[in-house]
XYZ file of C-alpha atoms in Angstrom:
691
model
C 0.000 0.000 0.000
C 1.309 3.459 -0.850
C 0.782 6.171 1.764
C 0.469 9.831 0.939
C 2.033 12.653 2.925
C 0.949 12.373 6.536
C -0.310 15.933 6.730
C -2.282 16.063 3.501
C -3.138 12.553 2.465
C -5.916 10.127 3.257
C -5.531 6.614 4.636
C -7.770 3.607 4.192
C -7.928 1.018 6.962
C -10.690 -1.364 7.977
C -13.810 -0.381 6.075
C -13.830 3.387 6.617
C -11.734 5.981 4.843
C -9.885 8.178 7.307
C -9.531 11.853 6.631
C -6.238 13.562 7.255
C -5.167 13.991 10.838
C -3.167 16.956 12.045
C 0.039 16.067 13.885
C 1.603 18.372 16.459
C 4.401 19.149 17.003
C 5.332 16.337 14.587
C 4.336 12.892 13.398
C 6.854 10.683 15.215
C 8.294 7.489 13.684
C 6.359 5.631 16.384
C 3.956 7.019 18.965
C 4.540 6.145 22.647
C 1.424 4.617 24.196
C 2.456 2.804 27.402
C 6.183 3.466 27.853
C 7.285 3.255 31.472
C 9.917 0.503 31.816
C 11.733 -2.162 29.768
C 8.765 -4.568 29.986
C 6.055 -1.931 29.639
C 7.141 -0.396 26.361
C 4.281 -0.358 23.853
C 4.131 1.897 20.796
C 2.115 2.621 17.659
C 4.203 2.290 14.488
C 3.793 5.345 12.273
C 6.534 5.689 9.646
C 5.936 4.274 6.177
C 8.559 1.517 6.549
C 5.995 -0.438 8.566
C 3.449 1.888 10.141
C 0.141 3.401 9.094
C 0.993 7.071 9.341
C 0.168 7.554 13.024
C -3.492 6.521 13.152
C -4.598 4.757 16.339
C -7.388 2.870 14.586
C -6.249 0.303 12.016
C -2.886 -0.715 13.522
C -2.045 -3.020 16.430
C 0.178 -1.521 19.113
C 3.496 -3.322 19.485
C 6.337 -3.774 21.920
C 9.437 -1.914 20.771
C 10.760 -5.177 19.231
C 7.567 -5.434 17.142
C 5.671 -8.217 18.916
C 2.012 -7.269 18.903
C 0.728 -6.231 22.312
C -2.892 -6.204 21.234
C -4.847 -3.300 22.656
C -8.315 -2.899 21.203
C -10.774 -0.040 21.568
C -14.369 -0.039 20.348
C -17.282 2.357 20.785
C -21.004 2.135 20.004
C -22.895 5.309 19.220
C -26.659 4.947 18.876
C -26.172 1.237 18.234
C -23.491 1.568 15.548
C -20.068 0.101 16.471
C -16.759 1.727 15.549
C -13.125 0.970 16.274
C -10.915 3.611 17.896
C -7.835 1.502 18.640
C -6.338 -1.660 17.192
C -7.007 -3.665 14.059
C -10.069 -5.788 14.752
C -11.149 -7.294 11.414
C -14.234 -5.928 9.674
C -14.493 -2.879 11.923
C -15.437 0.664 10.978
C -12.711 3.023 12.093
C -13.342 6.360 13.718
C -11.975 9.408 11.938
C -8.821 10.661 13.632
C -8.637 14.441 13.345
C -5.713 15.356 15.588
C -2.671 13.911 17.296
C -0.315 15.718 19.649
C 2.324 14.781 22.178
C 4.016 16.226 25.230
C 6.818 14.771 27.325
C 4.449 12.398 29.143
C 1.309 12.256 27.003
C 0.141 11.099 23.585
C -3.226 12.640 22.702
C -5.654 11.611 19.960
C -8.888 13.324 18.910
C -11.481 11.215 17.080
C -14.671 12.054 15.214
C -17.165 9.208 15.541
C -19.675 9.362 12.699
C -20.070 13.116 13.113
C -21.997 12.461 16.329
C -19.490 12.360 19.179
C -15.887 13.294 19.677
C -13.356 11.239 21.622
C -10.319 12.678 23.407
C -7.913 9.810 24.088
C -4.838 10.349 26.255
C -2.048 7.873 26.914
C -0.138 9.077 29.970
C 3.095 7.399 31.098
C 4.199 9.305 34.205
C 7.808 10.393 34.631
C 8.542 11.461 38.214
C 12.340 11.509 38.602
C 12.304 12.968 42.131
C 9.375 10.852 43.367
C 10.716 7.297 43.512
C 7.494 5.847 44.895
C 5.587 6.800 41.781
C 8.501 6.263 39.399
C 8.936 2.715 40.714
C 5.496 1.677 39.445
C 5.510 -0.049 36.061
C 2.076 1.280 35.088
C 0.556 3.613 32.519
C -2.780 5.416 32.105
C -5.333 5.527 29.293
C -8.002 8.218 29.690
C -10.908 8.310 27.229
C -13.265 11.281 27.136
C -16.448 11.375 25.046
C -18.781 14.288 24.331
C -21.454 15.142 21.767
C -20.204 16.765 18.599
C -23.466 17.757 16.930
C -25.381 19.177 19.893
C -27.675 16.154 20.201
C -27.676 13.471 22.863
C -26.364 10.036 21.893
C -26.423 6.640 23.546
C -22.794 5.569 23.930
C -21.058 2.426 25.118
C -17.263 2.203 25.371
C -15.055 -0.885 25.190
C -11.357 -1.669 25.616
C -9.347 -4.870 26.016
C -5.790 -6.168 26.123
C -4.627 -9.597 25.027
C -2.409 -12.218 26.606
C 0.348 -11.107 24.219
C 1.429 -8.537 26.803
C 2.432 -11.305 29.234
C 5.122 -13.215 27.361
C 7.373 -13.313 24.326
C 6.527 -17.000 23.913
C 3.104 -17.069 22.293
C 2.930 -20.812 22.877
C 3.226 -20.355 26.646
C 0.148 -21.053 28.769
C -1.199 -18.090 30.700
C -3.669 -17.891 33.578
C -5.995 -15.061 34.501
C -8.558 -13.815 36.974
C -10.959 -10.941 37.584
C -11.607 -9.012 40.758
C -12.406 -5.704 42.403
C -10.709 -3.766 45.193
C -10.856 -0.211 46.513
C -13.127 0.984 43.718
C -11.025 -0.637 40.991
C -12.040 -3.504 38.702
C -9.155 -5.484 37.281
C -8.185 -8.355 35.040
C -4.894 -9.970 36.043
C -2.971 -12.384 33.840
C 0.435 -14.043 33.856
C 2.439 -16.983 32.584
C 1.554 -20.254 34.291
C 5.192 -21.360 34.406
C 7.122 -18.507 35.968
C 10.880 -18.286 35.614
C 12.229 -15.368 37.608
C 14.892 -13.041 36.165
C 14.631 -14.518 32.664
C 12.971 -13.292 29.515
C 11.820 -14.537 26.125
C 11.995 -12.227 23.128
C 12.489 -9.195 25.368
C 9.434 -9.897 27.552
C 9.624 -11.277 31.099
C 9.007 -14.865 32.089
C 7.784 -13.745 35.507
C 5.386 -11.244 37.022
C 1.708 -10.357 36.715
C 0.014 -7.890 34.389
C -3.025 -5.907 35.545
C -5.553 -4.260 33.243
C -7.892 -2.079 35.281
C -10.693 0.457 35.275
C -13.123 1.981 37.747
C -15.599 -0.360 39.423
C -18.465 1.916 38.476
C -22.115 1.676 37.522
C -22.528 0.519 33.949
C -19.334 -1.565 33.902
C -19.352 -5.109 32.531
C -16.452 -7.438 31.829
C -15.483 -10.653 30.064
C -12.406 -12.777 29.437
C -12.352 -15.125 26.476
C -11.425 -15.606 22.841
C -10.774 -12.325 21.066
C -13.452 -12.826 18.426
C -16.079 -13.789 20.996
C -15.506 -10.943 23.439
C -15.216 -8.200 20.846
C -18.151 -9.374 18.751
C -20.309 -9.563 21.862
C -19.699 -5.903 22.553
C -20.143 -4.896 18.929
C -23.530 -6.582 18.738
C -24.870 -5.927 22.248
C -22.905 -3.045 23.737
C -22.521 -4.983 26.970
C -20.452 -7.924 28.240
C -21.851 -10.906 30.214
C -19.615 -10.621 33.339
C -18.065 -14.024 32.671
C -14.578 -15.458 33.059
C -13.175 -17.958 30.603
C -11.929 -20.893 32.726
C -9.954 -22.579 29.938
C -6.427 -21.437 30.649
C -4.373 -21.892 27.505
C -1.551 -20.678 25.313
C -1.572 -17.062 24.191
C -1.987 -18.086 20.540
C -4.750 -20.596 21.262
C -7.949 -18.692 20.495
C -6.147 -15.531 21.677
C -7.549 -14.826 25.152
C -8.401 -11.159 25.751
C -9.590 -9.289 28.815
C -12.353 -6.843 28.081
C -14.196 -4.028 29.826
C -17.386 -2.402 28.557
C -18.802 0.788 30.013
C -22.318 2.081 29.356
C -21.883 5.840 29.287
C -25.627 6.378 28.903
C -26.877 9.449 27.109
C -23.899 11.635 26.226
C -24.375 15.334 25.530
C -22.017 18.290 25.498
C -20.364 17.465 28.817
C -17.395 15.130 28.545
C -17.728 11.691 30.115
C -14.346 10.206 31.034
C -13.350 6.582 31.514
C -9.949 5.762 32.955
C -7.979 2.562 32.342
C -4.555 1.463 33.577
C -2.155 -1.199 32.342
C 0.876 -2.388 34.228
C 3.163 -5.092 35.545
C 4.137 -6.172 39.051
C 7.239 -8.233 39.757
C 8.420 -8.876 43.298
C 12.027 -9.162 42.170
C 13.658 -7.287 39.323
C 17.326 -8.084 38.683
C 20.198 -10.279 39.854
C 23.639 -8.697 40.287
C 27.106 -10.052 40.973
C 28.177 -7.435 43.494
C 28.935 -7.949 47.141
C 30.056 -11.494 47.907
C 30.670 -14.336 45.495
C 27.047 -15.085 44.615
C 24.382 -13.229 42.694
C 22.228 -10.884 44.780
C 18.542 -10.664 43.947
C 17.262 -7.092 43.948
C 13.565 -6.546 44.693
C 11.522 -4.179 42.594
C 11.585 -0.797 44.287
C 7.792 -0.583 44.495
C 7.922 -3.356 47.109
C 9.276 -0.802 49.588
C 6.076 1.196 49.318
C 3.304 -1.392 48.835
C 2.461 -4.668 50.554
C 1.140 -6.366 47.414
C 0.790 -5.971 43.691
C -2.914 -5.270 44.103
C -2.157 -2.457 46.548
C 0.096 -0.933 43.898
C -2.623 -1.321 41.254
C -5.314 0.423 43.283
C -2.969 3.179 44.431
C -1.928 3.923 40.864
C -5.496 3.988 39.588
C -6.788 6.219 42.374
C -3.739 8.486 42.114
C -4.634 9.698 38.632
C -5.464 13.295 39.528
C -2.152 13.747 41.314
C -0.260 11.868 38.610
C -1.829 14.051 35.923
C -0.846 17.221 37.797
C 2.739 15.998 38.196
C 2.835 15.095 34.504
C 1.679 18.578 33.597
C 4.440 20.035 35.772
C 7.194 18.150 33.970
C 5.549 18.703 30.569
C 5.533 22.436 31.269
C 9.104 22.463 32.575
C 10.507 20.617 29.558
C 8.505 22.829 27.207
C 9.508 26.149 28.745
C 13.151 25.190 29.218
C 13.487 23.711 25.722
C 11.913 26.687 23.987
C 14.047 29.087 26.015
C 17.172 27.125 25.119
C 16.652 26.683 21.376
C 13.045 27.121 20.287
C 10.130 24.933 19.205
C 12.187 22.566 17.064
C 14.203 21.637 20.129
C 11.014 20.963 22.100
C 9.828 18.703 19.277
C 12.883 16.551 20.006
C 13.075 16.676 23.813
C 9.379 16.068 24.420
C 9.501 12.908 22.298
C 12.566 11.683 24.165
C 11.655 11.815 27.872
C 9.427 8.726 28.091
C 11.781 6.745 25.878
C 14.817 7.542 28.042
C 13.080 6.619 31.301
C 11.369 3.645 29.658
C 14.678 1.752 29.667
C 15.116 2.055 33.441
C 14.195 -0.566 36.046
C 13.938 0.835 39.570
C 15.021 -1.717 42.158
C 16.476 -2.073 45.645
C 14.829 -0.445 48.646
C 13.677 3.046 49.532
C 16.768 3.406 51.747
C 19.136 1.974 49.116
C 17.663 2.421 45.630
C 19.349 1.042 42.533
C 18.481 1.786 38.923
C 19.241 -0.762 36.223
C 19.345 0.208 32.551
C 18.500 -2.010 29.606
C 20.287 -1.284 26.342
C 17.094 -1.714 24.390
C 17.280 -2.963 20.785
C 21.025 -2.879 20.162
C 21.885 -5.922 22.281
C 19.894 -5.821 25.554
C 23.001 -5.416 27.709
C 22.487 -4.249 31.271
C 24.290 -1.202 32.678
C 26.220 -0.455 29.491
C 28.552 2.367 30.486
C 28.644 3.954 27.038
C 24.858 3.952 26.916
C 24.495 5.541 30.343
C 27.043 8.173 29.294
C 25.128 9.630 26.330
C 21.914 9.497 28.384
C 23.221 11.467 31.365
C 21.974 14.899 30.225
C 18.374 13.901 30.966
C 19.424 12.439 34.325
C 21.405 15.527 35.319
C 18.526 17.731 34.179
C 15.740 15.896 36.001
C 17.449 14.454 39.123
C 21.234 14.072 39.377
C 20.855 11.634 42.291
C 19.638 9.031 39.825
C 23.144 8.903 38.364
C 24.413 7.530 41.674
C 21.776 4.782 41.513
C 22.761 3.965 37.921
C 26.490 3.768 38.608
C 26.078 1.822 41.861
C 25.861 -1.655 40.252
C 29.016 -0.954 38.239
C 30.960 0.034 41.345
C 29.582 -2.888 43.363
C 30.737 -5.352 40.749
C 34.208 -3.959 40.133
C 35.103 -2.818 43.636
C 34.312 -6.296 44.920
C 36.903 -7.861 42.647
C 34.678 -9.343 39.950
C 36.481 -7.752 36.997
C 40.141 -8.523 36.287
C 41.202 -5.623 34.070
C 42.760 -2.280 35.005
C 40.249 -0.473 32.788
C 36.536 0.060 33.428
C 34.003 -2.604 32.473
C 31.777 -2.129 29.413
C 28.539 -3.599 30.818
C 27.320 -6.128 33.379
C 25.733 -8.784 31.188
C 22.344 -9.214 29.537
C 19.248 -7.705 31.124
C 17.933 -8.695 33.668
C 20.932 -10.815 34.751
C 23.878 -8.627 35.755
C 26.411 -11.399 36.270
C 29.336 -9.327 35.028
C 32.490 -10.658 33.407
C 34.794 -12.263 35.989
C 36.916 -13.472 33.061
C 37.130 -10.014 31.489
C 35.272 -11.064 28.329
C 33.118 -7.943 27.979
C 33.198 -5.903 24.770
C 36.602 -4.170 24.813
C 36.145 -0.408 25.019
C 38.720 0.387 27.714
C 39.549 3.991 26.881
C 35.902 4.794 26.226
C 34.651 3.455 29.543
C 37.455 4.823 31.744
C 36.782 8.301 30.412
C 33.025 7.880 30.708
C 33.108 6.739 34.328
C 35.405 9.497 35.577
C 33.490 12.233 33.735
C 30.126 10.966 34.996
C 31.314 10.698 38.592
C 32.541 14.287 38.628
C 29.387 15.563 36.892
C 27.323 13.881 39.606
C 29.437 15.278 42.453
C 29.394 18.801 41.016
C 25.604 18.865 40.969
C 25.021 17.204 44.345
C 28.032 18.478 46.333
C 28.632 14.856 47.309
C 32.390 14.955 47.903
C 32.115 11.897 50.152
C 31.058 9.935 47.048
C 34.337 10.855 45.346
C 36.352 9.676 48.319
C 34.424 6.431 48.537
C 35.368 5.492 44.975
C 38.736 7.221 44.752
C 40.858 4.074 44.579
C 39.136 2.618 41.545
C 38.848 6.023 39.868
C 42.613 6.405 40.281
C 43.144 3.002 38.693
C 41.067 4.035 35.678
C 42.878 7.368 35.502
C 46.144 5.432 35.378
C 44.848 3.665 32.294
C 44.090 7.046 30.725
C 47.577 8.290 31.496
C 48.976 5.311 29.604
C 46.520 5.193 26.697
C 44.541 8.408 26.145
C 46.936 10.503 24.075
C 47.695 7.897 21.405
C 44.674 5.557 21.349
C 45.414 2.021 20.225
C 43.364 0.336 17.497
C 40.023 -0.193 19.254
C 36.299 0.407 19.079
C 34.551 3.305 20.743
C 30.905 3.607 21.766
C 30.089 3.756 18.030
C 31.176 0.132 17.766
C 29.007 -0.447 14.684
C 31.331 1.924 12.770
C 34.311 -0.360 13.308
C 37.697 -0.324 15.003
C 40.241 2.416 14.392
C 43.552 3.568 15.849
C 44.377 7.147 16.879
C 40.754 8.278 17.127
C 40.775 12.037 17.683
C 37.373 12.137 19.378
C 38.173 9.187 21.641
C 41.461 10.775 22.687
C 39.834 14.041 23.765
C 37.437 12.076 25.965
C 40.377 10.479 27.760
C 42.144 13.807 28.104
C 39.052 15.494 29.551
C 38.740 12.475 31.839
C 42.223 13.207 33.179
C 41.290 16.850 33.680
C 38.231 15.654 35.616
C 40.412 13.365 37.714
C 42.502 16.371 38.690
C 39.371 17.968 40.148
C 38.340 14.738 41.868
C 41.787 14.498 43.440
C 41.679 18.114 44.551
C 38.207 17.793 46.089
C 39.264 14.712 48.047
C 42.440 16.283 49.384
C 44.853 14.388 47.136
C 46.757 17.495 46.124
C 49.817 15.797 44.658
C 47.628 13.596 42.460
C 45.636 16.646 41.408
C 48.753 18.433 40.168
C 50.017 15.365 38.334
C 46.714 14.770 36.550
C 46.310 18.441 35.649
C 49.843 18.672 34.270
C 49.352 15.469 32.271
C 45.968 16.544 30.891
C 47.327 19.961 29.904
C 50.334 18.426 28.168
C 48.184 15.869 26.366
C 45.771 18.557 25.208
C 48.543 20.596 23.652
C 49.845 17.528 21.820
C 46.323 16.493 20.782
C 45.806 19.846 19.090
C 48.851 19.115 16.978
C 47.891 15.536 16.167
C 44.146 15.824 15.632
C 43.514 19.110 13.802
C 43.833 19.631 10.065
C 44.766 23.313 10.000
C 45.390 23.236 6.241
C 41.770 22.450 5.416
C 39.318 25.171 4.420
C 37.727 25.419 6.879
C 40.032 23.698 9.377
C 38.615 20.883 11.487
C 39.521 17.925 13.637
C 40.182 14.666 11.862
C 38.577 11.292 12.477
C 42.019 9.885 13.261
C 45.411 11.471 13.669
C 47.095 12.326 10.384
C 44.163 11.411 8.139
C 43.605 14.869 6.710
C 40.831 13.705 4.384
C 38.728 12.556 7.322
C 36.453 14.278 9.809
C 33.831 13.417 12.398
C 31.584 14.814 15.085
C 33.777 15.910 17.979
C 30.987 15.143 20.429
C 33.250 14.276 23.353
C 34.163 17.966 23.540
C 30.727 18.380 25.161
C 32.158 16.858 28.368
C 34.488 19.834 28.664
C 31.434 22.101 28.870
C 29.343 19.700 30.959
C 32.027 19.866 33.660
C 32.166 23.649 33.442
C 35.672 23.931 31.998
C 34.825 25.780 28.790
C 37.931 27.591 27.520
C 39.692 27.208 30.872
C 40.811 23.881 29.438
C 39.989 23.276 25.767
C 40.462 26.606 23.954
C 37.471 28.461 22.562
C 39.170 28.294 19.156
C 38.481 24.544 18.991
C 34.773 25.122 19.664
C 34.559 27.825 17.006
C 36.524 25.781 14.485
C 34.174 22.818 14.779
C 31.063 24.985 14.818
C 32.154 26.662 11.578
C 33.006 23.320 9.998
C 29.864 21.282 10.652
C 27.621 23.183 8.186
C 30.076 22.358 5.400
C 29.662 18.610 6.049
C 25.875 18.602 6.471
C 23.581 16.422 4.344
C 19.801 16.735 4.028
C 18.781 15.400 7.427
C 21.905 15.609 9.565
C 25.655 15.912 9.922
C 27.254 12.472 9.345
C 28.978 10.828 12.285
C 32.224 10.661 10.339
C 33.631 10.216 6.834
C 33.285 6.420 6.843
C 29.492 6.495 6.466
C 26.569 8.799 5.694
C 24.687 7.916 8.872
C 24.670 9.828 12.122
C 23.362 9.677 15.680
C 20.869 12.088 17.188
C 22.471 12.092 20.643
C 25.912 13.034 19.364
C 24.499 15.631 16.986
C 22.755 17.335 19.880
C 25.903 17.149 21.988
C 27.804 19.110 19.348
C 24.816 21.424 18.815
C 24.812 22.312 22.513
C 28.349 23.721 22.291
C 28.142 25.255 18.799
C 27.272 28.756 17.647
C 23.589 29.644 17.650
C 23.448 29.414 13.859
C 25.045 25.965 13.710
C 23.046 24.782 16.713
C 19.730 25.794 15.194
C 20.582 24.234 11.839
C 21.388 20.869 13.419
C 18.263 20.958 15.582
C 15.944 21.971 12.740
C 17.194 19.119 10.551
C 16.562 16.551 13.289
C 13.107 17.975 14.047
C 12.198 17.885 10.361
C 13.518 14.329 10.086
C 11.308 13.212 12.988
C 8.277 14.474 11.082
C 9.067 12.908 7.696
C 11.257 9.857 8.309
C 10.029 6.550 6.906
C 11.455 4.751 9.959
C 8.572 3.199 11.860
C 9.950 1.895 15.138
C 10.377 3.910 18.358
C 12.647 6.894 17.770
C 15.953 5.644 16.418
C 19.140 7.452 17.353
C 20.878 6.165 14.199
C 19.735 7.073 10.685
C 21.078 7.931 7.248
C 21.604 11.636 6.697
C 20.732 11.439 3.005
C 17.684 9.161 2.956
C 16.353 9.637 6.487
C 15.910 5.860 6.697
C 17.660 3.180 8.725
C 21.234 2.387 7.724
C 21.554 -1.016 6.097
C 21.295 -3.749 8.712
C 20.950 -1.388 11.682
C 17.522 -0.679 13.173
C 18.083 0.846 16.587
C 14.851 1.647 18.422
C 13.661 2.872 21.816
C 17.207 3.276 23.116
C 17.766 5.358 26.241
C 20.593 7.311 24.609
C 17.923 9.821 23.548
C 18.473 11.205 27.033
C 21.376 12.926 25.322
C 18.868 15.125 23.517
C 18.671 17.144 26.748
C 22.270 18.288 26.206
C 21.438 21.994 26.208
C 19.433 21.692 29.426
C 22.129 19.810 31.358
C 24.899 22.358 30.973
C 25.885 24.209 34.157
């Protein structure tokens, strides 16, 4: 099927032609629906590579890895059924007229037969300073209905989820139940055979999903085969309050869990129905840290609630407060982004917040919280240092204390002797099992990770005044700094965080990271009273910087610029690691202003249609690194980079959750690389994280 332009065309799905929807501030590659954590990460594909243009009706929602997480919405108006979400066969689709998004919300407006209008809001809360609420792996769906033509209409509303949410193994048997508590009606469902701290196709093999709504007058429910439950509502507008007792595999007559709500006679006043979807798991992650055995970390919500059902009812009944908190962070991101670089920048940041936090698993206890990160889509590693590093702007912007919780597992593993190398570890294993690499077999990025760790530790301490933290970890930081002394100036042939681009010796950008890391170690030493170390590191960093400027800059070029690798005058690349110099507040007190200006003047000369390429080896680039260089460029260069990314978001054919890697010429995925939903989009907050 050929799709027309998303802003002017028409789309045909089901049996009803859809008029053009407006999209504001852009039509994303994929629309976040329920995006709160690694296992609650459901989207609506939009881009033409595999989506339907951003229309809620006519397309099944999917997990970021593209497994359908069926979520169906139906409505009857004066006896005529329509579909407002999902892809139920032989359904008439409502007419979507508008879509908009904020940092926490995705909003759809639907015209139903010219009679009523629906306002549908998917809200995934982000509360970085409120760990009780942030620890809950739940998301809201609020559906408002009011008359559009001035007349009263009889309206019944329906929504269901399928067993596909519960497991990546569609042949696995699931069990379910229905109940009510504290004014909340809920379906719960889970795998029969639970296997804790394991997953199948990126979904957990343990835990319980809850699909809930208000236990109000006019509510009916049913669990059963998808065709039976949905057709019952379509024909009758009511469900029989029955539970299917035939527990079975997800793909065996596709069990779904439906709610129907009789809204009665709807006029001009909006009638709202609230739903929630979420997951409870008593335990979250295993880590090789203290001791010789794996430690099981409980989900953080367990510190605040006695049971999963308590968490479910709290979350549902907390909606008014949650909505107010969401509005606060929406407003903050909007005002700060526009003040920093205008509407195009807000288009980017507001699409990135849920995605960045959606890769985080909050664990531990309220007195000792730990945050685990999943490297979604690229390889599912846990606690990847060079994925945390590009994401830190959003952490520093929203709550710097979270960086301590993110780095804690890395320190626990290495400071307890579970890693044999003198350099910093790359990651801790595959999510959710952080078993580390006692044999040192992690992906080798030694210079990358030593620089990353030291820079992040100082950035955290600067923003929290936690000097004690620096002293606590000084010994291992000094060991990593020793590696930088030996290796930073002339980098050996190795990969950097952009491992997909290949190995290379004498990387100019990698070297400056190590050099800035040494400058940071001088400050760490000074703050902890190690004055002799501070002088040594500062002298070394200063000497290395002077030599680097001779090795890594092509002054003969017009305009001059840094090279991809020392001596390769025909090469260039994004010098994104220079951002760390500004993040730590050094500015031209360390790296001269002339280097900033040189790069800022050069980037426009290397720009393609949608972006500035990462380097001369390829025509692709990364959004996080582009925004790192934009944050420290001239206003003209900054705005050009930002406007190209914002435009790309609106027109890209990519259809999965916002990729950080795309081709600058075509706007599509690079061959063989489809990154999606990665937390590195936290780097888009680069302008807002600067001191």
